[in-house]
Coordinates of C-alpha atoms and ligand atoms in Angstrom, one line a residue:
Chain A
X1 CA -0.2 0.2 -0.1
X2 CA 1.6 3.3 -1.0
X3 CA 2.1 5.6 2.2
X4 CA -0.6 9.1 2.9
X5 CA -1.0 11.2 5.6
X6 CA -3.2 9.8 8.1
X7 CA -6.3 12.7 9.8
X8 CA -9.0 11.8 11.1
X9 CA -11.0 14.3 12.3
X10 CA -13.8 14.7 15.0
X11 CA -16.7 16.9 12.8
X12 CA -18.1 16.7 9.6
X13 CA -16.9 20.4 8.9
X14 CA -13.3 19.4 10.0
X15 CA -13.7 16.5 7.2
X16 CA -15.0 18.3 4.8
X17 CA -12.7 21.0 4.7
X18 CA -9.8 17.8 4.9
X19 CA -11.4 16.1 1.8
X20 CA -10.4 19.4 -0.3
X21 CA -7.1 18.4 0.1
X22 CA -4.9 17.5 -3.1
X23 CA -5.9 13.1 -3.4
X24 CA -7.7 13.2 -0.5
X25 CA -10.6 10.4 0.0
X26 CA -12.9 9.7 3.2
X27 CA -12.4 6.6 4.4
X28 CA -14.8 4.6 6.9
X29 CA -14.7 1.4 7.9
X30 CA -12.0 0.5 5.3
X31 CA -13.5 -2.8 4.8
X32 CA -13.7 -1.6 1.1
X33 CA -11.1 0.8 0.8
X34 CA -8.6 -1.0 2.7
X35 CA -8.3 -4.5 0.3
X36 CA -8.5 -1.5 -2.6
X37 CA -6.1 0.6 -1.6
X38 CA -3.8 -2.8 -1.0
X39 CA -4.0 -4.0 -4.4
X40 CA -3.2 -0.1 -5.3
X41 CA -6.7 0.4 -7.0
X42 CA -6.6 3.3 -5.1
X43 CA -3.9 5.1 -3.7
X44 CA -5.3 8.7 -2.2
X45 CA -2.4 11.5 -1.0
X46 CA -4.5 12.4 2.4
X47 CA -6.7 9.2 4.2
X48 CA -9.5 11.0 6.3
X49 CA -10.6 9.1 8.8
X50 CA -14.5 9.6 9.6
X51 CA -14.6 7.1 12.1
X52 CA -13.7 9.7 15.2
X53 CA -17.2 11.5 14.1
X54 CA -19.8 10.8 16.8
X55 CA -21.9 13.0 15.2
X56 CA -22.1 10.7 12.4
X57 CA -23.4 7.8 14.6
X58 CA -26.4 5.6 15.6
X59 CA -29.7 5.1 15.4
X60 CA -32.3 6.8 16.4
X61 CA -36.4 7.8 15.6
X62 CA -36.7 11.4 13.3
X63 CA -40.4 11.6 12.8
X64 CA -42.0 8.6 11.4
X65 CA -38.7 7.7 10.0
X66 CA -35.2 6.3 11.2
X67 CA -32.3 8.3 11.1
X68 CA -29.1 5.9 11.1
X69 CA -25.7 8.0 11.2
X70 CA -23.8 7.3 8.0
X71 CA -20.7 5.9 10.4
X72 CA -22.7 3.7 12.1
X73 CA -22.0 -0.3 11.9
X74 CA -23.5 -2.8 10.2
X75 CA -23.6 -4.8 14.1
X76 CA -24.9 -2.0 15.8
X77 CA -27.4 -1.0 12.6
X78 CA -28.1 -4.8 13.0
X79 CA -28.9 -4.5 16.8
X80 CA -30.3 -1.2 17.2
X81 CA -33.1 -1.0 14.2
X82 CA -33.9 -5.2 15.1
X83 CA -37.7 -3.6 16.9
X84 CA -37.6 -0.6 14.4
X85 CA -37.4 -2.2 11.3
X86 CA -36.4 -6.2 11.4
X87 CA -35.8 -6.4 7.7
X88 CA -32.8 -3.6 7.7
X89 CA -31.8 -5.7 11.3
X90 CA -31.8 -8.5 9.2
X91 CA -29.7 -7.1 5.8
X92 CA -27.4 -5.4 7.8
X93 CA -26.4 -8.9 9.9
X94 CA -26.2 -10.7 7.1
X95 CA -23.6 -8.2 5.7
X96 CA -20.3 -10.4 4.7
X97 CA -19.0 -11.7 8.2
X98 CA -18.9 -10.4 12.1
X99 CA -15.5 -8.8 11.9
X100 CA -16.9 -7.1 8.3
X101 CA -19.8 -5.4 10.3
X102 CA -17.6 -4.5 13.2
X103 CA -15.9 -2.3 10.9
X104 CA -17.9 -1.5 7.9
X105 CA -20.4 1.5 7.6
X106 CA -23.9 2.0 6.0
X107 CA -22.1 5.4 5.0
X108 CA -19.3 3.5 3.3
X109 CA -21.4 1.2 1.9
X110 CA -24.1 3.3 0.4
X111 CA -21.1 5.8 -1.2
X112 CA -19.1 3.0 -3.1
X113 CA -22.4 2.1 -4.9
X114 CA -20.8 -2.2 -5.2
X115 CA -23.4 -3.5 -8.1
X116 CA -23.4 -6.9 -5.2
X117 CA -23.6 -4.5 -2.3
X118 CA -26.7 -4.9 0.2
X119 CA -27.4 -1.7 1.8
X120 CA -28.2 0.0 -1.8
X121 CA -31.1 -2.6 -2.1
X122 CA -32.6 -1.6 1.3
X123 CA -32.1 2.2 0.4
X124 CA -34.0 1.9 -2.9
X125 CA -36.6 -1.1 -1.6
X126 CA -37.7 1.7 1.3
X127 CA -37.1 4.8 -0.3
X128 CA -34.9 6.2 1.5
X129 CA -33.4 9.9 1.6
X130 CA -29.3 9.8 2.1
X131 CA -28.2 13.1 3.6
X132 CA -24.5 14.3 3.0
X133 CA -23.0 17.3 4.7
X134 CA -24.2 19.8 2.4
X135 CA -27.7 18.0 1.3
X136 CA -30.5 15.3 1.2
X137 CA -30.8 13.4 -2.3
X138 CA -33.9 10.6 -2.5
X139 CA -32.8 6.8 -2.8
X140 CA -34.1 7.1 -6.0
X141 CA -31.9 9.7 -7.9
X142 CA -28.4 8.9 -5.6
X143 CA -28.1 5.7 -7.2
X144 CA -26.2 6.1 -11.2
X145 CA -24.7 2.6 -12.0
X146 CA -22.1 0.0 -11.1
X147 CA -19.5 2.4 -8.2
X148 CA -21.7 5.3 -9.0
X149 CA -23.3 7.8 -7.5
X150 CA -25.1 11.8 -7.2
X151 CA -22.3 12.3 -4.6
X152 CA -20.1 15.3 -5.9
X153 CA -16.5 15.3 -5.1
X154 CA -15.4 15.3 -1.3
X155 CA -19.1 15.2 -0.6
X156 CA -19.5 12.8 3.0
X157 CA -22.8 10.8 3.4
X158 CA -23.5 11.8 6.7
X159 CA -27.3 9.7 7.6
X160 CA -29.3 7.6 5.7
X161 CA -33.2 8.6 6.7
X162 CA -35.4 5.3 6.2
X163 CA -39.5 5.1 5.9
X164 CA -40.6 2.2 7.6
X165 CA -43.2 0.1 5.5
X166 CA -46.2 -1.6 7.1
X167 CA -43.8 -4.9 6.1
X168 CA -40.6 -5.9 4.2
X169 CA -37.8 -8.5 3.6
X170 CA -34.4 -9.1 2.5
X171 CA -34.2 -12.0 0.2
X172 CA -30.0 -12.6 -0.3
X173 CA -29.1 -15.6 -2.7
X174 CA -25.5 -15.9 -1.5
X175 CA -22.1 -16.4 -3.1
X176 CA -20.7 -18.3 -0.4
X177 CA -17.1 -17.5 -1.6
X178 CA -17.4 -13.6 -1.4
X179 CA -20.6 -13.9 1.1
X180 CA -21.8 -11.2 -1.1
X181 CA -25.0 -11.6 -2.5
X182 CA -25.4 -13.4 -5.8
X183 CA -28.4 -11.9 -6.6
X184 CA -30.5 -9.9 -3.8
X185 CA -34.4 -8.5 -3.4
X186 CA -35.3 -6.0 -1.0
X187 CA -39.3 -5.7 -1.3
X188 CA -41.0 -3.5 0.7
X189 CA -45.1 -3.0 1.2
X190 CA -46.0 0.1 2.2
X191 CA -50.3 -0.6 2.1
X192 CA -51.1 1.6 -1.2
X193 CA -47.1 0.9 -3.0
X194 CA -44.8 -1.7 -2.9
X195 CA -41.1 -1.3 -3.4
X196 CA -39.5 -4.0 -5.5
X197 CA -34.6 -3.1 -5.3
X198 CA -32.6 -5.8 -7.0
X199 CA -28.9 -5.9 -6.3
X200 CA -26.3 -8.1 -7.5
X201 CA -27.7 -8.6 -11.1
X202 CA -27.7 -5.7 -13.0
X203 CA -24.6 -4.2 -14.5
X204 CA -26.1 -1.1 -13.8
X205 CA -26.1 -1.8 -10.6
X206 CA -29.2 -1.3 -7.6
X207 CA -32.7 -1.0 -9.9
X208 CA -36.4 -1.0 -9.1
X209 CA -38.3 -4.0 -11.0
X210 CA -41.3 -1.6 -11.7
X211 CA -43.6 -4.0 -13.7
X212 CA -42.8 -6.4 -10.4
X213 CA -44.1 -2.9 -8.2
X214 CA -46.7 -3.0 -10.4
X215 CA -48.7 -6.2 -10.5
X216 CA -47.8 -6.6 -6.9
X217 CA -49.8 -3.4 -6.5
X218 CA -52.8 -4.7 -6.3
X219 CA -51.9 -8.6 -6.1
X220 CA -49.6 -8.8 -3.3
X221 CA -48.6 -12.5 -4.2
X222 CA -45.9 -14.4 -5.9
X223 CA -48.2 -15.5 -8.5
X224 CA -48.6 -11.9 -9.5
X225 CA -45.1 -11.7 -11.2
X226 CA -45.3 -15.5 -12.1
X227 CA -46.3 -13.7 -15.8
X228 CA -43.2 -11.4 -16.0
X229 CA -39.4 -12.1 -16.9
X230 CA -36.3 -10.2 -16.4
X231 CA -34.0 -9.1 -19.2
X232 CA -30.8 -11.1 -19.4
X233 CA -29.2 -8.2 -21.4
X234 CA -28.1 -5.6 -18.9
X235 CA -27.4 -8.1 -16.2
X236 CA -24.2 -9.0 -14.8
X237 CA -22.6 -12.2 -16.2
X238 CA -19.1 -14.1 -14.7
X239 CA -17.9 -17.3 -13.5
X240 CA -20.9 -17.6 -11.0
X241 CA -24.0 -17.1 -13.0
X242 CA -24.9 -16.0 -16.2
X243 CA -26.9 -13.0 -17.4
X244 CA -30.1 -15.3 -17.9
X245 CA -29.4 -17.1 -13.9
X246 CA -29.4 -13.8 -12.2
X247 CA -32.2 -12.7 -14.4
X248 CA -34.3 -15.6 -13.4
X249 CA -32.8 -15.2 -9.9
X250 CA -34.3 -12.1 -9.7
X251 CA -37.6 -13.5 -10.3
X252 CA -37.4 -16.4 -7.7
X253 CA -35.9 -14.0 -4.7
X254 CA -38.9 -11.9 -5.5
X255 CA -41.6 -14.2 -4.9
X256 CA -39.6 -16.0 -2.1
X257 CA -39.9 -12.1 -0.9
X258 CA -43.6 -11.8 -1.8
X259 CA -44.6 -15.2 -0.2
X260 CA -42.5 -14.9 3.4
X261 CA -44.3 -11.6 3.4
X262 CA -47.9 -12.6 2.0
Chain B
X1 CA 4.2 9.5 11.3
X2 CA 1.3 9.5 13.5
X3 CA 1.9 8.6 17.1
X4 CA -0.2 6.3 19.1
X5 CA -1.3 5.5 22.5
X6 CA -3.0 2.0 22.9
X7 CA -4.4 -0.8 25.2
X8 CA -3.3 -3.8 24.8
X9 CA -4.1 -6.9 26.3
X10 CA -4.3 -4.8 29.1
X11 CA -1.4 -2.4 29.3
X12 CA -0.8 -0.1 27.6
X13 CA 1.5 0.8 25.1
X14 CA 2.7 3.5 22.6
X15 CA 4.3 3.5 19.4
X16 CA 5.2 5.6 15.9
X17 CA 3.6 4.7 12.7
X18 CA 3.1 5.5 9.2
X19 CA -0.4 6.1 7.7
X20 CA -0.5 2.7 5.8
X21 CA 0.7 0.5 9.1
X22 CA -1.8 -2.1 9.4
X23 CA -3.4 -2.8 12.9
X24 CA -1.4 -6.2 12.5
X25 CA 1.8 -5.6 11.3
X26 CA 1.8 -2.6 14.7
X27 CA 1.2 -6.1 16.7
X28 CA 3.5 -8.6 14.7
X29 CA 6.6 -6.2 13.8
X30 CA 6.5 -3.4 16.6
X31 CA 4.7 -4.7 19.4
X32 CA 5.9 -8.9 18.5
X33 CA 3.0 -9.7 19.5
X34 CA 2.8 -13.0 16.5
X35 CA 0.0 -14.7 17.8
X36 CA -2.1 -12.9 15.6
X37 CA -1.3 -14.4 12.4
X38 CA -1.9 -13.1 8.5
X39 CA -3.0 -16.0 5.9
X40 CA -4.4 -13.9 2.9
X41 CA -3.9 -10.5 3.9
X42 CA -7.6 -9.5 1.5
X43 CA -9.5 -9.3 4.3
X44 CA -11.2 -13.1 4.0
X45 CA -9.7 -15.5 6.0
X46 CA -10.2 -14.4 9.5
X47 CA -6.3 -15.3 11.3
X48 CA -5.9 -11.9 12.0
X49 CA -8.9 -11.9 13.8
X50 CA -8.7 -9.6 17.0
X51 CA -11.0 -7.9 19.5
X52 CA -11.2 -3.9 19.2
X53 CA -12.7 -2.0 21.8
X54 CA -14.3 -5.9 22.4
X55 CA -16.0 -6.8 18.8
X56 CA -13.9 -8.8 16.4
X57 CA -11.7 -7.0 14.0
X58 CA -9.5 -8.4 10.9
X59 CA -6.4 -6.6 11.7
X60 CA -5.5 -6.5 8.1
X61 CA -8.2 -4.0 7.5
X62 CA -7.4 -1.9 9.9
X63 CA -5.1 1.0 10.6
X64 CA -2.5 1.2 13.0
X65 CA -3.6 4.7 13.4
X66 CA -7.2 4.1 13.8
X67 CA -6.7 1.9 17.1
X68 CA -5.5 5.1 18.7
X69 CA -7.1 5.2 22.0
X70 CA -8.5 1.8 21.4
X71 CA -8.4 -1.6 23.7
X72 CA -7.2 -3.9 21.8
X73 CA -7.3 -7.8 22.8
X74 CA -4.9 -10.3 21.4
X75 CA -4.5 -14.1 21.4
X76 CA -1.6 -13.4 23.8
X77 CA -4.1 -12.1 26.0
X78 CA -6.2 -14.8 26.7
X79 CA -5.0 -17.1 29.0
X80 CA -6.0 -16.4 32.8
X81 CA -4.0 -15.0 34.8
X82 CA -2.2 -18.2 36.3
X83 CA -0.9 -19.5 32.9
X84 CA -4.0 -21.3 32.3
X85 CA -5.3 -21.6 28.9
X86 CA -8.7 -19.8 28.8
X87 CA -11.9 -21.9 28.8
X88 CA -12.4 -21.5 25.0
X89 CA -8.4 -22.3 24.1
X90 CA -9.2 -25.5 26.6
X91 CA -11.9 -26.4 24.7
X92 CA -9.9 -26.5 21.2
X93 CA -6.9 -28.5 22.6
X94 CA -9.6 -30.8 24.4
X95 CA -11.8 -31.6 21.4
X96 CA -9.3 -31.3 18.8
X97 CA -10.0 -27.9 17.5
X98 CA -6.5 -27.1 15.4
X99 CA -4.5 -29.1 12.8
X100 CA -2.0 -27.1 12.1
X101 CA -2.7 -24.5 14.4
X102 CA -2.7 -21.6 11.9
X103 CA -6.6 -20.4 11.6
X104 CA -6.8 -20.9 15.6
X105 CA -5.5 -17.4 17.3
X106 CA -8.4 -16.6 14.7
X107 CA -10.8 -18.5 15.1
X108 CA -10.0 -18.6 19.5
X109 CA -11.0 -14.6 19.1
X110 CA -14.4 -14.8 16.6
X111 CA -15.5 -17.5 19.2
X112 CA -14.8 -15.9 22.7
X113 CA -16.6 -12.6 20.5
X114 CA -19.7 -15.1 20.1
X115 CA -19.4 -16.7 23.2
X116 CA -19.6 -12.8 25.1
X117 CA -22.6 -12.2 22.6
X118 CA -24.2 -14.9 23.1
X119 CA -23.7 -17.6 25.7
X120 CA -25.2 -20.8 24.1
X121 CA -25.2 -20.6 20.1
X122 CA -26.8 -23.6 18.2
X123 CA -24.5 -25.7 16.1
X124 CA -25.9 -23.4 13.2
X125 CA -25.4 -20.2 15.2
X126 CA -21.6 -21.2 15.0
X127 CA -20.9 -21.8 12.3
X128 CA -22.7 -18.7 10.5
X129 CA -20.6 -16.8 12.9
X130 CA -16.9 -18.4 11.5
X131 CA -18.5 -17.5 8.4
X132 CA -15.2 -15.3 7.8
X133 CA -12.6 -17.8 9.5
X134 CA -11.3 -19.9 7.2
X135 CA -9.5 -23.5 8.4
X136 CA -7.2 -25.8 6.0
X137 CA -7.5 -28.6 8.1
X138 CA -9.8 -29.6 10.2
X139 CA -12.8 -29.0 8.1
X140 CA -14.4 -26.9 10.7
X141 CA -16.6 -29.9 12.8
X142 CA -14.0 -30.4 15.9
X143 CA -13.9 -26.6 15.8
X144 CA -18.0 -26.3 16.4
X145 CA -17.4 -28.6 18.7
X146 CA -14.8 -27.5 21.0
X147 CA -16.8 -24.2 20.5
X148 CA -20.3 -26.0 22.1
X149 CA -17.9 -27.6 24.8
X150 CA -16.7 -24.0 25.9
X151 CA -20.3 -22.8 26.2
X152 CA -21.2 -25.9 28.5
X153 CA -23.5 -27.6 25.9
X154 CA -23.4 -31.6 25.0
X155 CA -20.9 -32.2 22.7
X156 CA -21.8 -35.8 22.5
X157 CA -25.1 -34.4 21.6
X158 CA -24.5 -33.0 18.2
X159 CA -25.3 -34.6 15.0
X160 CA -21.8 -36.5 13.3
X161 CA -21.4 -35.4 10.3
Ligands
FAD1 C1 -15.5 -10.3 3.0 C2 -16.4 -9.5 3.0 C3 -17.7 -9.4 2.4 C4 -18.1 -8.3 2.9 N1 -19.9 -9.4 2.3 C5 -20.9 -7.7 2.1 C6 -22.4 -8.5 2.2 O1 -22.3 -9.7 1.9 N2 -23.0 -7.5 1.1 C7 -22.6 -5.7 1.2 O2 -23.2 -4.8 1.2 N3 -21.2 -5.2 1.6 C8 -19.9 -6.8 2.0 N4 -18.8 -6.4 2.0 C9 -18.4 -4.6 1.7 C10 -18.8 -4.4 3.4 O3 -19.6 -4.3 3.7 C11 -18.0 -2.9 3.4 O4 -17.9 -2.4 4.9 C12 -19.0 -1.7 3.0 O5 -19.1 -1.5 1.4 C13 -18.0 -0.5 3.0 O6 -18.0 -0.2 4.1 P1 -17.2 0.9 4.6 O7 -17.6 1.6 6.3 O8 -16.2 -0.5 5.2 O9 -16.4 1.6 3.6 P2 -14.4 2.0 3.0 O10 -14.1 0.8 2.8 O11 -14.4 2.7 4.1 O12 -15.2 2.5 1.8 C14 -15.7 2.5 0.9 C15 -15.9 3.6 -0.3 O13 -16.7 4.6 0.1 C16 -15.8 6.4 0.6 N5 -16.5 6.8 1.7 C17 -16.8 5.5 3.1 N6 -17.7 6.3 3.7 C18 -18.1 7.4 3.0 C19 -18.9 8.6 3.8 N7 -19.3 8.2 4.9 N8 -19.4 9.2 2.3 C20 -18.9 9.0 1.3 N9 -18.1 8.3 1.0 C21 -17.6 7.6 2.1 C22 -14.3 5.7 0.8 O14 -13.5 6.8 0.1 C23 -14.4 5.0 -0.5 O15 -14.2 4.5 -2.0 C24 -18.1 -7.3 2.1 C25 -17.0 -7.0 2.7 C26 -15.8 -8.0 3.0 C27 -14.4 -7.5 2.9
FES2 S1 -5.3 -11.9 7.2 FE1 -6.4 -10.7 8.0 S2 -8.4 -11.7 6.9 FE2 -6.8 -13.0 5.9
FES3 S1 -5.5 -25.9 12.0 FE1 -4.6 -25.7 10.3 S2 -6.0 -23.9 8.9 FE2 -6.9 -24.5 10.9

């Protein structure tokens, strides 16, 4: 790993100022960035650690939403949303392994927008709001393709706000070697609307399967999507599974999710 | 260079580290605590698991500078004050939970973290918790048995594989 200057500010304002430096990059849990730097795919000159910023940590009620600080670890989210939002707790509690969950954060995962990451599906499926140091962005506008997001240079995810659906579930078909999803689906039922977010499948990253949402709105049953199909054209195809396989998994995992909730 | 001050196995230590120094290298090279192993260096194998502020962490995926002010526990600090093995360590010995021993420090640290959080885990919970700890030798079964035994549960009651 190339060396860098290490700074560890204690406020969002100081972190934003430090990120104005040349070749500066933020780091939260480092569970993605550290391996990336070791492989020399990233080589910041200034590494701005976000782990000492208390105002970016914690889980609390914010009106009828749940506010989760961007620096909150997966383990803490799993523990502290177990009652208020069980589907999100279950998503967080199945990311990677316990050591990854002790360090990795929701802000890091959302900002990174890995096409196979879990939180982007949770945030998009819930219709969450991404809060940064300078604005609020709806999840629908935030995720912009594989490893791409609406974040500007030096912009930090300080929190994510989740509306709580009437019922929701995260169905993760695991790729056992990486422990990431091969394909996973987050289904949320808000009474009048249904949202279906899919991760691990598309080479455009997380997406909403709108045909399934429309079908489920009128008839919330696994049968409602049995006639639908997902195009394999944009699907990720690799040694773990072809595009056609992932397209099929998208449907099967959606059906399993609905069957478990209906 | 960054000055750091932390507690390792209950003792206060200080150090001067580069930004890029990994916690595992600080432990192994600066403090000569070589019980924490490096199996992969790609955050996959769990041989480097230590506890930071009571939680399991892969020491190859954390900077030493991030541990400033933290309480770190390694395998060297697990034995009892009189030198006898901890309950988890003793169970690994009694139930052949290790062969070459390379993964063992990480396994013991992971198991100890699990039992603190969940004192009587089921076999399935143990296997799930060890998702991030890879063993090339044992086939895991005796590791799971060791952890069942360390939690005071009946080992023969476990299904044979
Ligand atoms: C073995 C293993 C298994 C894993 N399994 C899964 C899995 O099943 N599902 C899953 O979703 N993920 C998985 N991950 C990834 C893990 O969840 C990471 O923790 C997460 O993707 C990134 O969070 P982090 O806090 O570690 O971010 P970091 O690694 O610190 O940062 C990631 C990127 O985001 C930027 N960044 C960090 N924080 C912020 C912020 N607050 N604002 C703006 N930019 C920021 C960094 O500059 C960097 O580019 C796994 C990782 C490992 C090592
Ligand atoms: S050496 Fe840290 S996970 Fe393998
Ligand atoms: S005992 Fe040899 S790797 Fe586990």
